[in-house]
Short mmCIF file of N, CA and C in Angstrom, two decimals:
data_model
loop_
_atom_site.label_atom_id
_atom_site.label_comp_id
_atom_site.label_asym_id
_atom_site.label_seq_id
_atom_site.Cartn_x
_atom_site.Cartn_y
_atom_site.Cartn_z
N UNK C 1 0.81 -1.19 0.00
CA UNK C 1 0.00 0.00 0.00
C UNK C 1 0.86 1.26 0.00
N UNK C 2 1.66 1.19 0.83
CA UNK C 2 2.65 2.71 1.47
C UNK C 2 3.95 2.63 -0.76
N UNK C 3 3.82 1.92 -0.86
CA UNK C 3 4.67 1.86 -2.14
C UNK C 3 3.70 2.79 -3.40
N UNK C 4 2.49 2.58 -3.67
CA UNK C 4 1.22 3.13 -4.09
C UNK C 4 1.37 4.68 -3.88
N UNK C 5 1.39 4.78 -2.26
CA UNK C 5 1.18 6.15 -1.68
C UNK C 5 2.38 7.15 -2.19
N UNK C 6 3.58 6.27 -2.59
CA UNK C 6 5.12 7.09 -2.60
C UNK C 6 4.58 7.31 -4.32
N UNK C 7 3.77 6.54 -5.17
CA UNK C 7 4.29 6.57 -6.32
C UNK C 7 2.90 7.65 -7.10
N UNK C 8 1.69 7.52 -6.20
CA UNK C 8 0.95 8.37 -6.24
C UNK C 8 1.44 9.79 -5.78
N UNK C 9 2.04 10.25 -4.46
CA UNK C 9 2.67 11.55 -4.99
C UNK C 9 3.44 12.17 -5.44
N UNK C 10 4.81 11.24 -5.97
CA UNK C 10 5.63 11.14 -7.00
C UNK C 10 5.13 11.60 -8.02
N UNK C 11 3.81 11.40 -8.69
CA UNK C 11 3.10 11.40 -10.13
C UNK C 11 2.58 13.02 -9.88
N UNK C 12 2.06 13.18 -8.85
CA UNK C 12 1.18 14.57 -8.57
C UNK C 12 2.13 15.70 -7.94
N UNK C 13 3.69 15.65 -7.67
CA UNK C 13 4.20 16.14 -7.55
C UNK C 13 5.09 16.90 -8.89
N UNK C 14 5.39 15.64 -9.63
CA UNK C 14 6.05 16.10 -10.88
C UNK C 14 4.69 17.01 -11.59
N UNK C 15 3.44 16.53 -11.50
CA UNK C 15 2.72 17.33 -12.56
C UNK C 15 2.63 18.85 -12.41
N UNK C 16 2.73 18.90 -10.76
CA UNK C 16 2.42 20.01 -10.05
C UNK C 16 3.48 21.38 -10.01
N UNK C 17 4.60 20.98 -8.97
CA UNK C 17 5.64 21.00 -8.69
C UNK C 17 6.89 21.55 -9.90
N UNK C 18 6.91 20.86 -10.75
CA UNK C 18 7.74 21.43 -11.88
C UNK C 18 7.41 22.72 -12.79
N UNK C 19 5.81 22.87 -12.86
CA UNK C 19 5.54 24.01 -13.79
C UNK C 19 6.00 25.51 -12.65
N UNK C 20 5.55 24.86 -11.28
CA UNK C 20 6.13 26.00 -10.47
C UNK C 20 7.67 26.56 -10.58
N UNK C 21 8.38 25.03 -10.53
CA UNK C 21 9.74 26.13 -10.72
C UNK C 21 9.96 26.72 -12.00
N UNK C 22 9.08 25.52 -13.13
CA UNK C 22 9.88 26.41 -14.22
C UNK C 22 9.47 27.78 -14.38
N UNK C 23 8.26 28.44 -14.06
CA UNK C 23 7.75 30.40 -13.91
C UNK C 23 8.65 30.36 -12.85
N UNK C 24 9.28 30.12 -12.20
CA UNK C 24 10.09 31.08 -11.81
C UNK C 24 9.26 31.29 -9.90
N UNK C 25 8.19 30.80 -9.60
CA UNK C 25 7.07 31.32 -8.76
C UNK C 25 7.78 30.66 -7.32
N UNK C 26 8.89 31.28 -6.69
CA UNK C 26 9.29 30.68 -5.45
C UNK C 26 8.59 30.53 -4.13
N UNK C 27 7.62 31.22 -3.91
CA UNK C 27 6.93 31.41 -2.42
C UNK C 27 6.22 30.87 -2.61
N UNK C 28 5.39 30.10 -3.81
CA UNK C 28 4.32 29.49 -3.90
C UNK C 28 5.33 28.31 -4.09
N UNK C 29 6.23 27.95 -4.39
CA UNK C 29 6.86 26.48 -4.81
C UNK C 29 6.64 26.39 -3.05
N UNK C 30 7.43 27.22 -2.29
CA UNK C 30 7.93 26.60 -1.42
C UNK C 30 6.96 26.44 -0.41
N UNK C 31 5.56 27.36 -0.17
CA UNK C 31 4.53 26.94 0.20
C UNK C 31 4.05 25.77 -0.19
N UNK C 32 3.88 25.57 -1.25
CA UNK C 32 3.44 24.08 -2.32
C UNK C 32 3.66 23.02 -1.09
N UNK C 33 5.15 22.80 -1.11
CA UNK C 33 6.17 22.35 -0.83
C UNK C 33 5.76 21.44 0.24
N UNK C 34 5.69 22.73 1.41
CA UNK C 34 5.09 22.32 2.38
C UNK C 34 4.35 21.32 3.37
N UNK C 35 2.97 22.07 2.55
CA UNK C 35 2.03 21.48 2.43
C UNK C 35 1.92 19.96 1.80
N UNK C 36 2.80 20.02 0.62
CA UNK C 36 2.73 18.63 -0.20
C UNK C 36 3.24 17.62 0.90
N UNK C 37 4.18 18.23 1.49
CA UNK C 37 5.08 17.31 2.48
C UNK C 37 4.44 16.84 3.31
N UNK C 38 4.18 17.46 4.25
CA UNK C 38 3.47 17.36 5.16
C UNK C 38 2.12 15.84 5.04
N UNK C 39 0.87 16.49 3.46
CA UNK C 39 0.13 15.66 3.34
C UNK C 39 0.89 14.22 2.93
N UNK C 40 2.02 14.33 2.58
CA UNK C 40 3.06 12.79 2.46
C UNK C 40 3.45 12.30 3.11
N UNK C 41 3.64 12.82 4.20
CA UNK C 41 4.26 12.36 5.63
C UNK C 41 3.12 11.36 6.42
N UNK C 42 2.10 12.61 6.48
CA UNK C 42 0.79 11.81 6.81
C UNK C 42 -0.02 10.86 6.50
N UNK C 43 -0.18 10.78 5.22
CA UNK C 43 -0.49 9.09 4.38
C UNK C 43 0.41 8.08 4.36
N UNK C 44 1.66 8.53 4.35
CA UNK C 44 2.62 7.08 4.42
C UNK C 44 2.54 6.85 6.15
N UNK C 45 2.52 7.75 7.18
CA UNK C 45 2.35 6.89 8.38
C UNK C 45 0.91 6.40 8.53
N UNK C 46 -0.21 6.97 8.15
CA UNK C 46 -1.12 6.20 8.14
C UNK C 46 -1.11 4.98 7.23
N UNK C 47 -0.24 4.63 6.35
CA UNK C 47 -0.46 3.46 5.14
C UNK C 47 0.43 2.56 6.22
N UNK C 48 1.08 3.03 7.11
CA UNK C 48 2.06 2.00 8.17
C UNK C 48 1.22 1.65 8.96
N UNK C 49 0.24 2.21 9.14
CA UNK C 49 -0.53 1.51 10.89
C UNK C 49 -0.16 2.72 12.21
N UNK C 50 0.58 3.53 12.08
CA UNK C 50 0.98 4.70 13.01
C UNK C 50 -0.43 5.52 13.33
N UNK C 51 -0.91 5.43 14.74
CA UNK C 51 -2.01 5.79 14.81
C UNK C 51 -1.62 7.58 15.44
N UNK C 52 -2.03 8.58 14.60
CA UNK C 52 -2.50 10.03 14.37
C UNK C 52 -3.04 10.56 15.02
N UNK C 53 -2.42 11.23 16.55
CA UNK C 53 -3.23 11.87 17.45
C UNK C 53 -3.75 13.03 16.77
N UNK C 54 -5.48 13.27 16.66
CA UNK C 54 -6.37 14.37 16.16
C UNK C 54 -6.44 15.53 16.77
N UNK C 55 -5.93 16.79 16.19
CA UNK C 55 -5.89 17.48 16.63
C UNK C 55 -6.77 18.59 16.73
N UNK C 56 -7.91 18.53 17.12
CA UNK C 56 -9.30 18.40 17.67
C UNK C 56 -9.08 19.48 18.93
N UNK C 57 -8.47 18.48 20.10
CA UNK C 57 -8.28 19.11 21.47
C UNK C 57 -7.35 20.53 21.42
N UNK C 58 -6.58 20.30 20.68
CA UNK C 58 -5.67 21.52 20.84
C UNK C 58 -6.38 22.40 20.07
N UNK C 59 -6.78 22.46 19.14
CA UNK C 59 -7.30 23.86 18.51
C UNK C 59 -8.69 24.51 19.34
N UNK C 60 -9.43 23.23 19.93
CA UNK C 60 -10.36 23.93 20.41
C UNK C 60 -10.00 24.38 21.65
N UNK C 61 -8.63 24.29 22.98
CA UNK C 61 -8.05 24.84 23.35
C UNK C 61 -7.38 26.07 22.69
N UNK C 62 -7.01 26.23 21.38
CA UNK C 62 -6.53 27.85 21.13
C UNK C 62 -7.70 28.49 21.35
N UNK C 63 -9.09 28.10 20.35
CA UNK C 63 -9.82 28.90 19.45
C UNK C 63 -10.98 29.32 21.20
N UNK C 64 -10.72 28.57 22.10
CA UNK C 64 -11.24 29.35 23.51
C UNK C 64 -10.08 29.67 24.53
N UNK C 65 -9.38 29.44 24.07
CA UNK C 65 -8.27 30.98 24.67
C UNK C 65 -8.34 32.16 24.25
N UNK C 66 -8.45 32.12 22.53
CA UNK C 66 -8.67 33.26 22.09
C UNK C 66 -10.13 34.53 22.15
N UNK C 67 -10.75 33.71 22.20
CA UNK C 67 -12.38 33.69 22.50
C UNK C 67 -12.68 33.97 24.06
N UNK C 68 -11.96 33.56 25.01
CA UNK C 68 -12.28 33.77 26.00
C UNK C 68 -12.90 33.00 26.30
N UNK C 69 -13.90 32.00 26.27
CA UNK C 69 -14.60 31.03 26.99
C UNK C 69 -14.26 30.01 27.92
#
């Protein structure tokens, strides 16, 4: 499965990813980037069985700190 996951964003990276560098568009590559990473990181440990603490509790701890409640 996790072999799938590497070769599926392999495919959506080159499609993506390359037209960015070739304009020249750096803050958006490297935002891209990011983000792409990140969502890769996260499917290959979920394609392992690595269970993903939700982060649920903590935001609704910011979003009533900020709020005051």
């Amino acid at each position: 499965m996790y072999v799938l996951i590497i070769l599926g964003y392999l495919i959506i990276g080159i499609i993506e990813i390359v037209p960015l560098y070739k304009s020249n568009k750096k803050k958006e590559l490297i935002v891209y980037s990011l983000f792409f990473s990140a969502a890769f990181i996260i499917s290959l440990l979920l394609s392992l069985g690595v269970k993903i603490p939700s982060p649920a509790k903590p935001i609704e701890a910011i979003v009533n700190t900020i709020l005051g409640k």
